[in-house]
Amino acid sequence: MKMKYSYSSILVLLIIFYCAPPFVVAQQSKVDSLLVMLKEVKPNKELDTLKFNKFFELLNQTELNREDILNLETNAQFLDNGINKDLSYLIKLRFITALFKTDHGNSISYGRKILEEVESSNSPHAKIVRDNILGVLRIPYRNSNQLEQGFIFYNSKLLEFNASRDSSGLATAHYVLSGFYSTTGLYDEAIYHLKKANSYTNRDSNYDKGFFALRKRNIPYFEIQNTSVIADNFLYKGDIQSALEFNAKALEDAKKGGEKYSVMIPYITSNLVKVKLATNELKDIPILLKTAKDLSDDPITLAALMQQESHYYIKTNSFDLADSLLNELWDIVNENNIPVVSSGGIIKPDHYLALLGIEQNRPEKAISLLNENIPRLGNLRAEILKDYKLQAYLYEKLGDYKNAYLVKEKQQQLQEQIQTDADKYRRVSFEVEQEINQKELSITALQAENQIATITQKFSIGLVIMFLLLTSMIYYRFHSKKKANTILETTLSNLKSTQKQLIQSEKMASLGELTAGIAHEIQNPLNFVNNFADVSDEMLDELKEELAKGDIAEATILANDVKANLQKITHHGKRADAIVKGMLAHSRAGSSEKQLTDINALADEYLRLSYHGIRAKNKNFNSNFKTDLAGNLPKLNVAAQDIGRVLLNLFNNAFYAVQEKAEKEALLAVATYENDAQQISQNIIATAAYTPMVMLRTQLIDGKVIITVSDNGNGIPQAIKEKIFQPFFTTKPTGEGTGLGLSLSYDIIKAHGGEITVDSKEGEGTMFTIQIPLNNAIK
């Protein structure tokens, strides 16, 4: 029977493709059957859609190589014209998924080519196919060495969709970028993009009517899935409470949708069980797993549930059951060609077999399994770090300290690479976010609008003040240099000393360099302010809707989210304010009045002030500190406030360094967050050999007062040692340091006619030395 081509037929095909993963059937007879079916589908006047449906179902179940794809593509060319064009794109979309199983690069190039064709097409359902292509292409980008190109490509699509007000494209691009950020370990950014994706799926008015009529049924499915993935990202970043809340919301929404969305329940349950395993809440896990497995016939979801079940058996000492289940899991993975990163999450049976080996006191087997698992993880570097930590722990347990050291080196290199790439990917997205914010930022809540306006006004005033200060400094230095050139009697030694000071002052007074530094520092918190304000605006719209519906519980959750966002806006506003104050302090260096000062008393006071200040911020912080103060120091004629500022900065840096090293040493004892928390704690106590220490020493040598501040922290890498006194240079994470402390300290000591130097060995510690000549002392 011949049937006319209809929108409903295409919808059935799209839903089949969107929801059902291809099943690998490596049988040439199926490819031959596909070719035969294509000939039967080929119409004289009208398309036989029933036969096409059967052809497409078989296509989704067939494994294809490049030769098969070329043959099928040639035989399907009759669909390339007229109203059947969308069906041709659907077939090619299936070819993309077949290619990335064996050749990521070829899959990307082929997919980009088909995407260009679809985007230039005026076929009825081009948008649906386009979004599916964008969704499929994320996999070869994420699992290959082209992740950076993926960031660039999807950010460019984000700009393009924003300019055309294409909500469906924006939702897809944000969703894909969230996966990229999660793979890179930037979980806050991943959560942000998932929330943005959900916000665009709700903007019904922005959808093309024909497209929206077809897609509308899938919007709740998309939102529920994203909500569960948000929960997963909260788990990875260690926010258990938020993970539980978002999982609960996803589960509630899936149950409200009835039978139509029951397919989501097993996936959400798998994520919920993962949270409970991480927190050792094991009581309800068997019931949750049984309910989920009864509702699922999808091999990928079943594999995810079996993985969680095996972990439960490991934690409850049912080792035989765990071993049997994990071997059965490998059979399902191989039979269905399930990748590591699947729709059910990360599938890694060897990792759990290694955990089982640890519990069975078989460290050699566990190490071997981890060696097999690591290459399979591909770009999942956060997962690779977990395996490295486990390996290092196991080698140390065996007394093989050489291999333990080598694994820790790999771990350190990977951590550094992750940090480098994280900064790089933030930079890739920074300009895109700025452009979108400039075009889209529209705040309807009066309070939020006034808050942003006030912050912006403060920034503007601060920049004007800094510009005037810097202009005055340049003018003053210009005349100082002219006056210095007229003093011909100055000795060569004094001339060289003056020249060094002038060079340093010129660096600080350079308008171009300093303005660029200020702009960079201020842009970062301002970007956060804008982003959180944008999200708050959208949440307020949602809050109004929920209040109109009478859903007080959901409105309360949204109100709490808005309040949290406003707190973050305040936090980043204060960060920017601190930067401006730091620059003002920089311009006033050396202006304090000099007075007779007991250096020993001053240094001892600021040492204790620094220690207790850090303890007030972090109750878990502990460090030893010692003083070795010379008894023959004369009082010095110095600006006590400025010298105290220098000492406080050095002490803070020292305590920060030992705290960082102490945390690092503790982390080395932690194999993975999935291990038993009590066992990890005992292991840390038993094996800890590192004692944080900060040392203050004063001496009188060769007519100079010598002050040294040393620590046994991580030390400073040789590559950056020369930069540490430069303005705005800092090794601390964003938000924890402005990079002005050591630069300001350098100026203060120079103004007192002294010197400040640094000596450091990476991995062993750092020592700062201050020298102040006695000719500044009054006896």
PDB file of N, CA, C and O in Angstrom, residues 48-93:
ATOM      1  N   ASP A  48       6.507   5.323  -0.254  1.00  0.00           N
ATOM      2  CA  ASP A  48       5.898   4.266   0.563  1.00  0.00           C
ATOM      3  C   ASP A  48       6.463   4.398   1.975  1.00  0.00           C
ATOM      4  O   ASP A  48       7.497   3.838   2.320  1.00  0.00           O
ATOM      5  N   THR A  49       5.781   5.163   2.842  1.00  0.00           N
ATOM      6  CA  THR A  49       6.301   5.484   4.179  1.00  0.00           C
ATOM      7  C   THR A  49       6.325   4.280   5.101  1.00  0.00           C
ATOM      8  O   THR A  49       7.135   4.216   6.035  1.00  0.00           O
ATOM      9  N   LEU A  50       5.431   3.326   4.897  1.00  0.00           N
ATOM     10  CA  LEU A  50       5.454   2.129   5.745  1.00  0.00           C
ATOM     11  C   LEU A  50       6.757   1.362   5.551  1.00  0.00           C
ATOM     12  O   LEU A  50       7.399   0.922   6.504  1.00  0.00           O
ATOM     13  N   LYS A  51       7.148   1.199   4.283  1.00  0.00           N
ATOM     14  CA  LYS A  51       8.390   0.494   4.001  1.00  0.00           C
ATOM     15  C   LYS A  51       9.610   1.317   4.458  1.00  0.00           C
ATOM     16  O   LYS A  51      10.620   0.758   4.876  1.00  0.00           O
ATOM     17  N   PHE A  52       9.474   2.638   4.344  1.00  0.00           N
ATOM     18  CA  PHE A  52      10.585   3.474   4.810  1.00  0.00           C
ATOM     19  C   PHE A  52      10.759   3.337   6.322  1.00  0.00           C
ATOM     20  O   PHE A  52      11.882   3.309   6.831  1.00  0.00           O
ATOM     21  N   ASN A  53       9.655   3.270   7.073  1.00  0.00           N
ATOM     22  CA  ASN A  53       9.740   3.084   8.526  1.00  0.00           C
ATOM     23  C   ASN A  53      10.492   1.805   8.867  1.00  0.00           C
ATOM     24  O   ASN A  53      11.350   1.780   9.764  1.00  0.00           O
ATOM     25  N   LYS A  54      10.182   0.716   8.153  1.00  0.00           N
ATOM     26  CA  LYS A  54      10.863  -0.564   8.405  1.00  0.00           C
ATOM     27  C   LYS A  54      12.348  -0.468   8.042  1.00  0.00           C
ATOM     28  O   LYS A  54      13.213  -1.002   8.741  1.00  0.00           O
ATOM     29  N   PHE A  55      12.616   0.211   6.921  1.00  0.00           N
ATOM     30  CA  PHE A  55      14.009   0.418   6.523  1.00  0.00           C
ATOM     31  C   PHE A  55      14.778   1.181   7.614  1.00  0.00           C
ATOM     32  O   PHE A  55      15.888   0.796   7.996  1.00  0.00           O
ATOM     33  N   PHE A  56      14.170   2.237   8.152  1.00  0.00           N
ATOM     34  CA  PHE A  56      14.862   3.073   9.137  1.00  0.00           C
ATOM     35  C   PHE A  56      15.072   2.326  10.456  1.00  0.00           C
ATOM     36  O   PHE A  56      16.093   2.495  11.131  1.00  0.00           O
ATOM     37  N   GLU A  57      14.116   1.502  10.843  1.00  0.00           N
ATOM     38  CA  GLU A  57      14.269   0.702  12.059  1.00  0.00           C
ATOM     39  C   GLU A  57      15.452  -0.261  11.913  1.00  0.00           C
ATOM     40  O   GLU A  57      16.264  -0.424  12.834  1.00  0.00           O
ATOM     41  N   LEU A  58      15.555  -0.915  10.761  1.00  0.00           N
ATOM     42  CA  LEU A  58      16.662  -1.836  10.528  1.00  0.00           C
ATOM     43  C   LEU A  58      17.991  -1.074  10.454  1.00  0.00           C
ATOM     44  O   LEU A  58      19.018  -1.553  10.939  1.00  0.00           O
ATOM     45  N   LEU A  59      17.971   0.113   9.868  1.00  0.00           N
ATOM     46  CA  LEU A  59      19.182   0.934   9.772  1.00  0.00           C
ATOM     47  C   LEU A  59      19.732   1.254  11.163  1.00  0.00           C
ATOM     48  O   LEU A  59      20.946   1.220  11.397  1.00  0.00           O
ATOM     49  N   ASN A  60      18.854   1.547  12.112  1.00  0.00           N
ATOM     50  CA  ASN A  60      19.270   1.870  13.479  1.00  0.00           C
ATOM     51  C   ASN A  60      19.863   0.676  14.210  1.00  0.00           C
ATOM     52  O   ASN A  60      20.514   0.831  15.232  1.00  0.00           O
ATOM     53  N   GLN A  61      19.607  -0.529  13.708  1.00  0.00           N
ATOM     54  CA  GLN A  61      20.079  -1.748  14.364  1.00  0.00           C
ATOM     55  C   GLN A  61      21.307  -2.351  13.691  1.00  0.00           C
ATOM     56  O   GLN A  61      21.788  -3.394  14.111  1.00  0.00           O
ATOM     57  N   THR A  62      21.816  -1.676  12.666  1.00  0.00           N
ATOM     58  CA  THR A  62      22.870  -2.266  11.844  1.00  0.00           C
ATOM     59  C   THR A  62      24.183  -1.513  12.010  1.00  0.00           C
ATOM     60  O   THR A  62      24.207  -0.280  11.940  1.00  0.00           O
ATOM     61  N   GLU A  63      25.253  -2.271  12.233  1.00  0.00           N
ATOM     62  CA  GLU A  63      26.589  -1.669  12.293  1.00  0.00           C
ATOM     63  C   GLU A  63      27.083  -1.444  10.867  1.00  0.00           C
ATOM     64  O   GLU A  63      26.984  -2.335  10.012  1.00  0.00           O
ATOM     65  N   LEU A  64      27.641  -0.240  10.612  1.00  0.00           N
ATOM     66  CA  LEU A  64      28.033   0.133   9.255  1.00  0.00           C
ATOM     67  C   LEU A  64      29.497   0.540   9.211  1.00  0.00           C
ATOM     68  O   LEU A  64      29.996   1.195  10.127  1.00  0.00           O
ATOM     69  N   ASN A  65      30.191   0.137   8.119  1.00  0.00           N
ATOM     70  CA  ASN A  65      31.534   0.648   7.884  1.00  0.00           C
ATOM     71  C   ASN A  65      31.462   1.704   6.780  1.00  0.00           C
ATOM     72  O   ASN A  65      30.390   1.987   6.221  1.00  0.00           O
ATOM     73  N   ARG A  66      32.613   2.305   6.443  1.00  0.00           N
ATOM     74  CA  ARG A  66      32.615   3.395   5.474  1.00  0.00           C
ATOM     75  C   ARG A  66      32.120   2.936   4.101  1.00  0.00           C
ATOM     76  O   ARG A  66      31.440   3.678   3.387  1.00  0.00           O
ATOM     77  N   GLU A  67      32.460   1.710   3.716  1.00  0.00           N
ATOM     78  CA  GLU A  67      32.020   1.188   2.424  1.00  0.00           C
ATOM     79  C   GLU A  67      30.495   1.032   2.394  1.00  0.00           C
ATOM     80  O   GLU A  67      29.839   1.372   1.403  1.00  0.00           O
ATOM     81  N   ASP A  68      29.926   0.514   3.512  1.00  0.00           N
ATOM     82  CA  ASP A  68      28.473   0.372   3.600  1.00  0.00           C
ATOM     83  C   ASP A  68      27.784   1.731   3.486  1.00  0.00           C
ATOM     84  O   ASP A  68      26.767   1.877   2.789  1.00  0.00           O
ATOM     85  N   ILE A  69      28.358   2.717   4.177  1.00  0.00           N
ATOM     86  CA  ILE A  69      27.764   4.058   4.183  1.00  0.00           C
ATOM     87  C   ILE A  69      27.759   4.646   2.773  1.00  0.00           C
ATOM     88  O   ILE A  69      26.753   5.211   2.313  1.00  0.00           O
ATOM     89  N   LEU A  70      28.897   4.531   2.067  1.00  0.00           N
ATOM     90  CA  LEU A  70      28.983   5.055   0.703  1.00  0.00           C
ATOM     91  C   LEU A  70      27.957   4.383  -0.208  1.00  0.00           C
ATOM     92  O   LEU A  70      27.284   5.046  -1.014  1.00  0.00           O
ATOM     93  N   ASN A  71      27.797   3.058  -0.070  1.00  0.00           N
ATOM     94  CA  ASN A  71      26.849   2.307  -0.893  1.00  0.00           C
ATOM     95  C   ASN A  71      25.411   2.743  -0.618  1.00  0.00           C
ATOM     96  O   ASN A  71      24.623   2.991  -1.538  1.00  0.00           O
ATOM     97  N   LEU A  72      25.071   2.833   0.673  1.00  0.00           N
ATOM     98  CA  LEU A  72      23.710   3.239   1.044  1.00  0.00           C
ATOM     99  C   LEU A  72      23.429   4.687   0.644  1.00  0.00           C
ATOM    100  O   LEU A  72      22.320   5.016   0.194  1.00  0.00           O
ATOM    101  N   GLU A  73      24.424   5.562   0.805  1.00  0.00           N
ATOM    102  CA  GLU A  73      24.245   6.968   0.460  1.00  0.00           C
ATOM    103  C   GLU A  73      23.961   7.123  -1.040  1.00  0.00           C
ATOM    104  O   GLU A  73      23.101   7.900  -1.451  1.00  0.00           O
ATOM    105  N   THR A  74      24.676   6.349  -1.841  1.00  0.00           N
ATOM    106  CA  THR A  74      24.467   6.393  -3.293  1.00  0.00           C
ATOM    107  C   THR A  74      23.060   5.933  -3.657  1.00  0.00           C
ATOM    108  O   THR A  74      22.375   6.542  -4.493  1.00  0.00           O
ATOM    109  N   ASN A  75      22.607   4.853  -3.029  1.00  0.00           N
ATOM    110  CA  ASN A  75      21.298   4.292  -3.353  1.00  0.00           C
ATOM    111  C   ASN A  75      20.142   5.109  -2.782  1.00  0.00           C
ATOM    112  O   ASN A  75      18.979   4.893  -3.173  1.00  0.00           O
ATOM    113  N   ALA A  76      20.440   6.025  -1.830  1.00  0.00           N
ATOM    114  CA  ALA A  76      19.375   6.842  -1.230  1.00  0.00           C
ATOM    115  C   ALA A  76      19.296   8.235  -1.841  1.00  0.00           C
ATOM    116  O   ALA A  76      18.565   9.089  -1.336  1.00  0.00           O
ATOM    117  N   GLN A  77      20.020   8.465  -2.953  1.00  0.00           N
ATOM    118  CA  GLN A  77      20.047   9.803  -3.546  1.00  0.00           C
ATOM    119  C   GLN A  77      18.685  10.247  -4.067  1.00  0.00           C
ATOM    120  O   GLN A  77      18.435  11.445  -4.211  1.00  0.00           O
ATOM    121  N   PHE A  78      17.799   9.310  -4.322  1.00  0.00           N
ATOM    122  CA  PHE A  78      16.471   9.675  -4.834  1.00  0.00           C
ATOM    123  C   PHE A  78      15.670  10.487  -3.812  1.00  0.00           C
ATOM    124  O   PHE A  78      14.672  11.136  -4.153  1.00  0.00           O
ATOM    125  N   LEU A  79      16.095  10.451  -2.534  1.00  0.00           N
ATOM    126  CA  LEU A  79      15.389  11.210  -1.486  1.00  0.00           C
ATOM    127  C   LEU A  79      15.876  12.652  -1.372  1.00  0.00           C
ATOM    128  O   LEU A  79      15.333  13.420  -0.582  1.00  0.00           O
ATOM    129  N   ASP A  80      16.909  13.030  -2.118  1.00  0.00           N
ATOM    130  CA  ASP A  80      17.559  14.321  -1.922  1.00  0.00           C
ATOM    131  C   ASP A  80      16.769  15.510  -2.455  1.00  0.00           C
ATOM    132  O   ASP A  80      17.162  16.656  -2.236  1.00  0.00           O
ATOM    133  N   ASN A  81      15.681  15.272  -3.134  1.00  0.00           N
ATOM    134  CA  ASN A  81      14.926  16.373  -3.721  1.00  0.00           C
ATOM    135  C   ASN A  81      13.507  16.419  -3.179  1.00  0.00           C
ATOM    136  O   ASN A  81      12.941  15.409  -2.774  1.00  0.00           O
ATOM    137  N   GLY A  82      12.964  17.636  -3.142  1.00  0.00           N
ATOM    138  CA  GLY A  82      11.567  17.805  -2.771  1.00  0.00           C
ATOM    139  C   GLY A  82      11.293  17.575  -1.303  1.00  0.00           C
ATOM    140  O   GLY A  82      12.147  17.759  -0.438  1.00  0.00           O
ATOM    141  N   ILE A  83      10.056  17.124  -1.031  1.00  0.00           N
ATOM    142  CA  ILE A  83       9.618  16.999   0.360  1.00  0.00           C
ATOM    143  C   ILE A  83      10.295  15.846   1.088  1.00  0.00           C
ATOM    144  O   ILE A  83      10.187  15.718   2.305  1.00  0.00           O
ATOM    145  N   ASN A  84      10.967  14.958   0.366  1.00  0.00           N
ATOM    146  CA  ASN A  84      11.632  13.820   1.002  1.00  0.00           C
ATOM    147  C   ASN A  84      13.041  14.158   1.497  1.00  0.00           C
ATOM    148  O   ASN A  84      13.734  13.285   2.024  1.00  0.00           O
ATOM    149  N   LYS A  85      13.452  15.406   1.341  1.00  0.00           N
ATOM    150  CA  LYS A  85      14.823  15.805   1.713  1.00  0.00           C
ATOM    151  C   LYS A  85      15.102  15.525   3.187  1.00  0.00           C
ATOM    152  O   LYS A  85      16.195  15.082   3.561  1.00  0.00           O
ATOM    153  N   ASP A  86      14.125  15.773   4.075  1.00  0.00           N
ATOM    154  CA  ASP A  86      14.330  15.555   5.511  1.00  0.00           C
ATOM    155  C   ASP A  86      14.661  14.093   5.802  1.00  0.00           C
ATOM    156  O   ASP A  86      15.458  13.794   6.693  1.00  0.00           O
ATOM    157  N   LEU A  87      14.031  13.167   5.052  1.00  0.00           N
ATOM    158  CA  LEU A  87      14.296  11.748   5.271  1.00  0.00           C
ATOM    159  C   LEU A  87      15.726  11.396   4.860  1.00  0.00           C
ATOM    160  O   LEU A  87      16.377  10.557   5.483  1.00  0.00           O
ATOM    161  N   SER A  88      16.214  12.052   3.819  1.00  0.00           N
ATOM    162  CA  SER A  88      17.610  11.855   3.405  1.00  0.00           C
ATOM    163  C   SER A  88      18.563  12.301   4.512  1.00  0.00           C
ATOM    164  O   SER A  88      19.553  11.631   4.808  1.00  0.00           O
ATOM    165  N   TYR A  89      18.250  13.436   5.161  1.00  0.00           N
ATOM    166  CA  TYR A  89      19.090  13.924   6.261  1.00  0.00           C
ATOM    167  C   TYR A  89      19.081  12.964   7.442  1.00  0.00           C
ATOM    168  O   TYR A  89      20.098  12.764   8.119  1.00  0.00           O
ATOM    169  N   LEU A  90      17.923  12.363   7.723  1.00  0.00           N
ATOM    170  CA  LEU A  90      17.835  11.419   8.842  1.00  0.00           C
ATOM    171  C   LEU A  90      18.741  10.213   8.609  1.00  0.00           C
ATOM    172  O   LEU A  90      19.386   9.713   9.529  1.00  0.00           O
ATOM    173  N   ILE A  91      18.765   9.737   7.365  1.00  0.00           N
ATOM    174  CA  ILE A  91      19.644   8.603   7.043  1.00  0.00           C
ATOM    175  C   ILE A  91      21.104   9.000   7.252  1.00  0.00           C
ATOM    176  O   ILE A  91      21.897   8.263   7.847  1.00  0.00           O
ATOM    177  N   LYS A  92      21.491  10.191   6.789  1.00  0.00           N
ATOM    178  CA  LYS A  92      22.868  10.653   6.933  1.00  0.00           C
ATOM    179  C   LYS A  92      23.224  10.891   8.405  1.00  0.00           C
ATOM    180  O   LYS A  92      24.374  10.727   8.814  1.00  0.00           O
ATOM    181  N   LEU A  93      22.225  11.295   9.183  1.00  0.00           N
ATOM    182  CA  LEU A  93      22.449  11.455  10.619  1.00  0.00           C
ATOM    183  C   LEU A  93      22.835  10.124  11.251  1.00  0.00           C
ATOM    184  O   LEU A  93      23.731  10.051  12.108  1.00  0.00           O
TER     185      LEU A  93
END
